[in-house]
Short mmCIF file of C-alpha atoms and ligand atoms in Angstrom, two decimals:
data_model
loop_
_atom_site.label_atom_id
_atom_site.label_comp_id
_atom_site.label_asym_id
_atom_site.label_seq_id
_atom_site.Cartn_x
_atom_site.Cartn_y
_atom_site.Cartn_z
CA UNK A 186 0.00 0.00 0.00
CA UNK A 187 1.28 3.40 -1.08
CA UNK A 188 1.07 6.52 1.39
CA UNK A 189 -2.24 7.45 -0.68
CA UNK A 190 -4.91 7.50 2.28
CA UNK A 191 -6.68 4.13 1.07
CA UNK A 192 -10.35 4.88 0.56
CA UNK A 193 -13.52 2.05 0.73
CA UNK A 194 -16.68 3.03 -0.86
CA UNK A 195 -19.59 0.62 -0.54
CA UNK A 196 -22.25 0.68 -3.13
CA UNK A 197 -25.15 -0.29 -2.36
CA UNK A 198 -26.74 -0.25 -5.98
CA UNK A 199 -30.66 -0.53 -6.15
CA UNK A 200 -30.68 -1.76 -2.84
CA UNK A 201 -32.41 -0.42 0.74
CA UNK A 202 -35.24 0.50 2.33
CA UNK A 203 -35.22 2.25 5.27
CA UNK A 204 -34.80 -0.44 7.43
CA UNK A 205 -31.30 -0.52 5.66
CA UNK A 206 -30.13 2.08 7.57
CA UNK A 207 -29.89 0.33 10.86
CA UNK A 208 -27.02 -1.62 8.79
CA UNK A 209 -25.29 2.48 9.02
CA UNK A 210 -25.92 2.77 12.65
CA UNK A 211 -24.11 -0.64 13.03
CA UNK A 212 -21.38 -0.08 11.03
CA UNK A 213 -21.16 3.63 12.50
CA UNK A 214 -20.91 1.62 15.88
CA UNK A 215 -18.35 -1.16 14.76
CA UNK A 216 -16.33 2.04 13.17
CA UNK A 217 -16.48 3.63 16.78
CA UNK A 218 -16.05 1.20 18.80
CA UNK A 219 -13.46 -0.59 17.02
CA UNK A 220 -9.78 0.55 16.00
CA UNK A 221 -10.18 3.42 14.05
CA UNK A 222 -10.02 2.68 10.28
CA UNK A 223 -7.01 3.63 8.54
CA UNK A 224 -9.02 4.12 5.06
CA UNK A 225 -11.71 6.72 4.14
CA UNK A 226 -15.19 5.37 4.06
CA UNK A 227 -18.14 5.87 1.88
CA UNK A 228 -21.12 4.75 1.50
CA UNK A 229 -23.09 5.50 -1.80
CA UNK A 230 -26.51 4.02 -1.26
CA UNK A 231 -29.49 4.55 -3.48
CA UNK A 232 -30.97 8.42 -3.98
CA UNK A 233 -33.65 8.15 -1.61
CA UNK A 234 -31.64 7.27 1.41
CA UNK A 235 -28.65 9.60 0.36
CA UNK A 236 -29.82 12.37 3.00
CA UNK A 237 -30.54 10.64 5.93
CA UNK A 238 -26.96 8.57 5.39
CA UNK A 239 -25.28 11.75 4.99
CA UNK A 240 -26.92 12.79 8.03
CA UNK A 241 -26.50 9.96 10.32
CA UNK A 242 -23.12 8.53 9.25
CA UNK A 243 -21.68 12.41 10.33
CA UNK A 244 -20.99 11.63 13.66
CA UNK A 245 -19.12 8.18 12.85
CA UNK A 246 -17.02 9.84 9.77
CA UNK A 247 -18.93 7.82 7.35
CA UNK A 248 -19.13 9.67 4.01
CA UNK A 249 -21.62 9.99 1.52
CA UNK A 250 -21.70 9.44 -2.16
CA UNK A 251 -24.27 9.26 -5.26
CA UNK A 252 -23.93 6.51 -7.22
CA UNK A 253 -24.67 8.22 -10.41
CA UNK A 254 -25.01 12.18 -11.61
CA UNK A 255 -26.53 13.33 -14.35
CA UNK A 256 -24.25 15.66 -16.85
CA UNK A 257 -26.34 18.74 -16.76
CA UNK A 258 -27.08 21.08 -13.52
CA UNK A 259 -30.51 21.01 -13.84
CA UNK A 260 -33.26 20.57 -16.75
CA UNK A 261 -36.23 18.77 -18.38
CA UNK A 262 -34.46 15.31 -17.25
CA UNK A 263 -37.51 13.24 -15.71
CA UNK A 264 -35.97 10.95 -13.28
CA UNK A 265 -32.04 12.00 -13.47
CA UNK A 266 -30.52 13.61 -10.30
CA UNK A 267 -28.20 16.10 -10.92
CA UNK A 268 -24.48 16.29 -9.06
CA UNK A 269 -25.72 19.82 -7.22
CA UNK A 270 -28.34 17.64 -5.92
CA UNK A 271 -26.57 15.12 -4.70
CA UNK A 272 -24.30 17.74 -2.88
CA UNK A 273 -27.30 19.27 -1.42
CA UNK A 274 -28.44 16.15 0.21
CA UNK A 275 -24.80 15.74 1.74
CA UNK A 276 -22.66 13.67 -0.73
CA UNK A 277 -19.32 13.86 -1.24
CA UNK A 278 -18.38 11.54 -3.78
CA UNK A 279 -20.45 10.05 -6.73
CA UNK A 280 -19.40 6.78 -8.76
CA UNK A 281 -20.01 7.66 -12.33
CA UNK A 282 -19.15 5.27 -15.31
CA UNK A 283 -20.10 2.03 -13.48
CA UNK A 284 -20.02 -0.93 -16.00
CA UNK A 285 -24.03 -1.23 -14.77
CA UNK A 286 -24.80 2.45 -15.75
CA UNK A 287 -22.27 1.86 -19.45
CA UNK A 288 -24.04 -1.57 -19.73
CA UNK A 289 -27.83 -0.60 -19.22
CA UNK A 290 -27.83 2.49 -20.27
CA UNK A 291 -25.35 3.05 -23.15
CA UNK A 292 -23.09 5.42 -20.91
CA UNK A 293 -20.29 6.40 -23.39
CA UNK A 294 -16.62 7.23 -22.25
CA UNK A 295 -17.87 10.78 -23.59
CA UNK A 296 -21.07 10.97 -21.05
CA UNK A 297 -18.96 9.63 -18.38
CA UNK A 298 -16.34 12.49 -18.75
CA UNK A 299 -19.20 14.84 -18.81
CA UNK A 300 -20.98 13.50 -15.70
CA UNK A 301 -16.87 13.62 -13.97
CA UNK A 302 -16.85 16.89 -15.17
CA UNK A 303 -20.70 18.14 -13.55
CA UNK A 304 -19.71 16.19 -10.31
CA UNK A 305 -16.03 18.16 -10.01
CA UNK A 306 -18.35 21.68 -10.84
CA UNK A 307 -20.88 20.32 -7.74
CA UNK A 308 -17.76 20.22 -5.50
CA UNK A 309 -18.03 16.16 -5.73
CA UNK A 310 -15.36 13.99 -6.13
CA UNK A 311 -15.99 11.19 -8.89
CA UNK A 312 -15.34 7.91 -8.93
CA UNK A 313 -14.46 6.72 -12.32
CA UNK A 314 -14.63 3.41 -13.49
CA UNK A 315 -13.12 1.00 -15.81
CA UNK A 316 -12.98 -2.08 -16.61
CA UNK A 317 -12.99 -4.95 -19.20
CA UNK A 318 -15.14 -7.55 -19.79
CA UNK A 319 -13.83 -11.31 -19.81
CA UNK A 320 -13.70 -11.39 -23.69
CA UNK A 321 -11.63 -8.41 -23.92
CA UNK A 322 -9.22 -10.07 -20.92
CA UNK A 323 -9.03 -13.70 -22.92
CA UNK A 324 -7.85 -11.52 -26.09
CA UNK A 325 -5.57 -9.80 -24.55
CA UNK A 326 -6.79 -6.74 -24.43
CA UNK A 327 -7.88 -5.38 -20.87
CA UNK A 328 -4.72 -3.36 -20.53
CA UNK A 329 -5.51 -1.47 -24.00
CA UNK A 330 -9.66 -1.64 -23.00
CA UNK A 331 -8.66 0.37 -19.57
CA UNK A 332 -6.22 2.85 -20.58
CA UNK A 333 -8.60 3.97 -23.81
CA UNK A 334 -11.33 4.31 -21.39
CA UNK A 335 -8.96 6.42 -18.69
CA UNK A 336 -8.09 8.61 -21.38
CA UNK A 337 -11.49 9.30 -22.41
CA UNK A 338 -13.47 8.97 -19.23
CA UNK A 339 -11.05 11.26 -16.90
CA UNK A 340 -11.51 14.92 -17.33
CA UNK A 341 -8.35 16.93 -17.43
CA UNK A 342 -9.49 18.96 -14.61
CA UNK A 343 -8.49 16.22 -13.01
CA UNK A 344 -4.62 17.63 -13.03
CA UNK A 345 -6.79 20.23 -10.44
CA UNK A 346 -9.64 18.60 -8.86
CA UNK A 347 -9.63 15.09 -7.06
CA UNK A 348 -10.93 12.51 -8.58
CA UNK A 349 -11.04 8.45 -8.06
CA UNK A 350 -10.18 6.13 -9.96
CA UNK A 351 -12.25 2.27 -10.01
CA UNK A 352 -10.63 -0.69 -11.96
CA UNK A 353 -13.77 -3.24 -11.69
CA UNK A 354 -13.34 -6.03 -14.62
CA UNK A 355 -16.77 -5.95 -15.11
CA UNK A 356 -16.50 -10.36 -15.15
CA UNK A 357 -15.65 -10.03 -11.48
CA UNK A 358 -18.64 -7.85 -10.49
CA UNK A 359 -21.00 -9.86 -8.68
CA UNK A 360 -19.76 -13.11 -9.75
CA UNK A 361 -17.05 -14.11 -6.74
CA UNK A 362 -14.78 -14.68 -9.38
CA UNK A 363 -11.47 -12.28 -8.98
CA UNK A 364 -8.18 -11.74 -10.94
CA UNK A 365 -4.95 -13.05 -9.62
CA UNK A 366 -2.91 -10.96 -7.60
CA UNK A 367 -0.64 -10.49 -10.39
CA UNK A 368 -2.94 -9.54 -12.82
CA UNK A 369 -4.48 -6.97 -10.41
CA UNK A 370 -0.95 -5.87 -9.79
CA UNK A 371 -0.28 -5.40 -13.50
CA UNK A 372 -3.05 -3.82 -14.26
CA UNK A 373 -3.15 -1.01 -10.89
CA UNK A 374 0.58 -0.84 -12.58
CA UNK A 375 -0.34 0.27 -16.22
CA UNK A 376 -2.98 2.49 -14.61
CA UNK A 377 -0.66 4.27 -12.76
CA UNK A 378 1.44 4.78 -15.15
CA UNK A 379 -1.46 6.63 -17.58
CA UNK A 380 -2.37 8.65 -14.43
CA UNK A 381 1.79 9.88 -14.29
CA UNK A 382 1.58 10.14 -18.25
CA UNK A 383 -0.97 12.58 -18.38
CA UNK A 384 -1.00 14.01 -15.41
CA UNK A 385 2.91 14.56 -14.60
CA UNK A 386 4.57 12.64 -11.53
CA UNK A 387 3.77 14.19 -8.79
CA UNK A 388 -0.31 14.50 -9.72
CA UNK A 389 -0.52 11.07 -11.25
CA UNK A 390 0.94 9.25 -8.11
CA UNK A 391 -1.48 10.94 -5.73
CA UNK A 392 -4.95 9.59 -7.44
CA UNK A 393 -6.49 7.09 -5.54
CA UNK A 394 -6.70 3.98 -7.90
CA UNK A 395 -9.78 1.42 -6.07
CA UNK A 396 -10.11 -2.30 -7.01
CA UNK A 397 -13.69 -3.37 -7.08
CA UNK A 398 -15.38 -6.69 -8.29
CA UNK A 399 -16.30 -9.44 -5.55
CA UNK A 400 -13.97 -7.85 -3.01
CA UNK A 401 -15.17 -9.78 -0.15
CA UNK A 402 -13.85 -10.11 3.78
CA UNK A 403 -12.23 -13.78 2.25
CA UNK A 404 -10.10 -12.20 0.38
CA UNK A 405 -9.52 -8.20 0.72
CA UNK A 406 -6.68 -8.39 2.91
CA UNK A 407 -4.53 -9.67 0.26
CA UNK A 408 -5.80 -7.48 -2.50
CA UNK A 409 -5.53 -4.26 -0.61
CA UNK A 410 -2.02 -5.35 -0.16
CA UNK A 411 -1.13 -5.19 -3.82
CA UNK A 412 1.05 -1.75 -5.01
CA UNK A 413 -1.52 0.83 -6.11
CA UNK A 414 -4.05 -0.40 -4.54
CA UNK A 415 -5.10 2.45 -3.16
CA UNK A 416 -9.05 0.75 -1.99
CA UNK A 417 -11.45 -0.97 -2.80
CA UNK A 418 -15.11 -0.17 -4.67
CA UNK A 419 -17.39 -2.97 -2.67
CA UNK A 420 -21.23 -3.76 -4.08
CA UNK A 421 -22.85 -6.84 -2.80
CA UNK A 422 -20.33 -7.21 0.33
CA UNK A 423 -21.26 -3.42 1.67
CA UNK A 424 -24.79 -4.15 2.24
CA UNK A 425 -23.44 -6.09 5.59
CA UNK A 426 -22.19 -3.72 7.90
CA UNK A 427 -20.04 -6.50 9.71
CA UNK A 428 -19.23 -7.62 5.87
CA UNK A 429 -18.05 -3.96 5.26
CA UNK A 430 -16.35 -3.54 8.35
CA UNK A 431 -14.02 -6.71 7.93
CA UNK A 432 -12.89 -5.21 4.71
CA UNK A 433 -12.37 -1.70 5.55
CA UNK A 434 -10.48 -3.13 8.68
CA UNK A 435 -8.34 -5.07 5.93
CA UNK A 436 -6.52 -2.07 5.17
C1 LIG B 274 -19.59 -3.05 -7.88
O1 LIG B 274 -20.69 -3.21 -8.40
O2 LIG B 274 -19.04 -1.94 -7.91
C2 LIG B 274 -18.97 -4.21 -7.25
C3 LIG B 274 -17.70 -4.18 -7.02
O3 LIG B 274 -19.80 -5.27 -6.96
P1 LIG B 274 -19.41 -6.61 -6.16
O4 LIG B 274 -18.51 -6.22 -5.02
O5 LIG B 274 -20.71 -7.16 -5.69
O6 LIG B 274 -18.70 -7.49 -7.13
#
């Protein structure tokens, strides 16, 4: 682990109901009662509960985030949420350019700059992801897949603003599959060095760079041990605070 403060978002996806948010107060008391966490935590649940997380995970240093922005302020957008709005109701991250939101809804590497570029203007910090899908890994290719993506997805205001990275190979989301350690380390590796590329050395070595995809308290200890792996992006195992907490306490 580099000297990057390691960050651990949990996204909840289309999951919770209010009731949900008695999994907060538990992980606000495990984070409290606990050894403090060396890493940043966020939790990005769905819109409706945004508020009241960003509310009652204050006391406990739990932070907010959206888990997707729309790429205009405001506007005849039925249904979209905007990255001002997600501010407003306390957030201080957002993921944008999940491989759900570029599957299911034809998010380009254009609209996901755009979106990284709203959330920056809200005062948010994005979380950008990437990631290849297991074709593009059997040919070869995920190195090549990721860095077009970074280049296109990552707004240069980025050089000013901070922003997150997420490598999530989209075959690992959700399916307890993982890479090897090497490959993650390869791949964190290449990443890095697009970040110090285009961003010069000492801006490109200070963006957090998160693993995500089946990150799970079996095996995040040794993942969040690999070089520039700066955190983890968790979905199904952040929906169990004492899940969450093992991980976080990984770092
Ligand atoms: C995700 O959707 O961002 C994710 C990493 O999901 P999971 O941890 O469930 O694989």
């Amino acid at each position: 682990m580099s000297t990057i403060a390691p960050l651990i978002a949990g996204n909840w996806k289309m999951n919770g109901l209010t009731h949900s948010l008695e999994e907060l107060s538990e992980l606000a008391r495990l984070l409290t009662t606990g050894e403090a966490p060396r890493a940043v935590v966020v939790v990005c649940p769905p819109a409706t509960l945004l508020a009241t997380m960003a509310s009652q995970g204050a006391s406990s240093g739990i932070l907010a985030g959206g888990q997707d922005c729309h790429a205009q302020s405001a506007g005849a957008h039925t249904g979209d949420i905007s990255a001002s709005m997600l501010a407003d109701a306390g957030a201080q991250f957002v993921i944008v350019g999940h491989s759900e939101r570029r599957a299911d809804h034809g998010e380009s590497d254009d609209l996901v700059r755009a979106k990284a570029e709203a959330a920056i203007g809200a005062g948010l910090k994005p979380i950008i992801c990437v990631g290849e899908s297991d074709a593009q890994r059997d040919a070869g290719e995920a190195e090549a897949v990721v860095s077009a993506q970074l280049a296109a997805s990552i707004p240069d205001a980025a050089e000013h603003h901070e922003v997150v990275v997420a490598y999530e190979p989209i075959w690992a989301i959700g399916t307890g599959r993982t890479p090897t350690l090497e490959e993650i380390h390869d791949i964190h590796a290449a990443i890095r060095a697009r970040l110090v590329d285009r961003f010069g050395l000492s801006r490109g070595e200070t963006i957090r760079i998160l693993y995500g995809g089946s990150l799970k308290p079996q095996n995040a200890r040794e993942i969040l041990a690999v070089d520039n792996v700066n955190g983890g992006l968790v979905g199904g195992a952040s929906l169990l605070a004492k899940d969450f907490y093992t991980i976080i306490s990984a770092v």
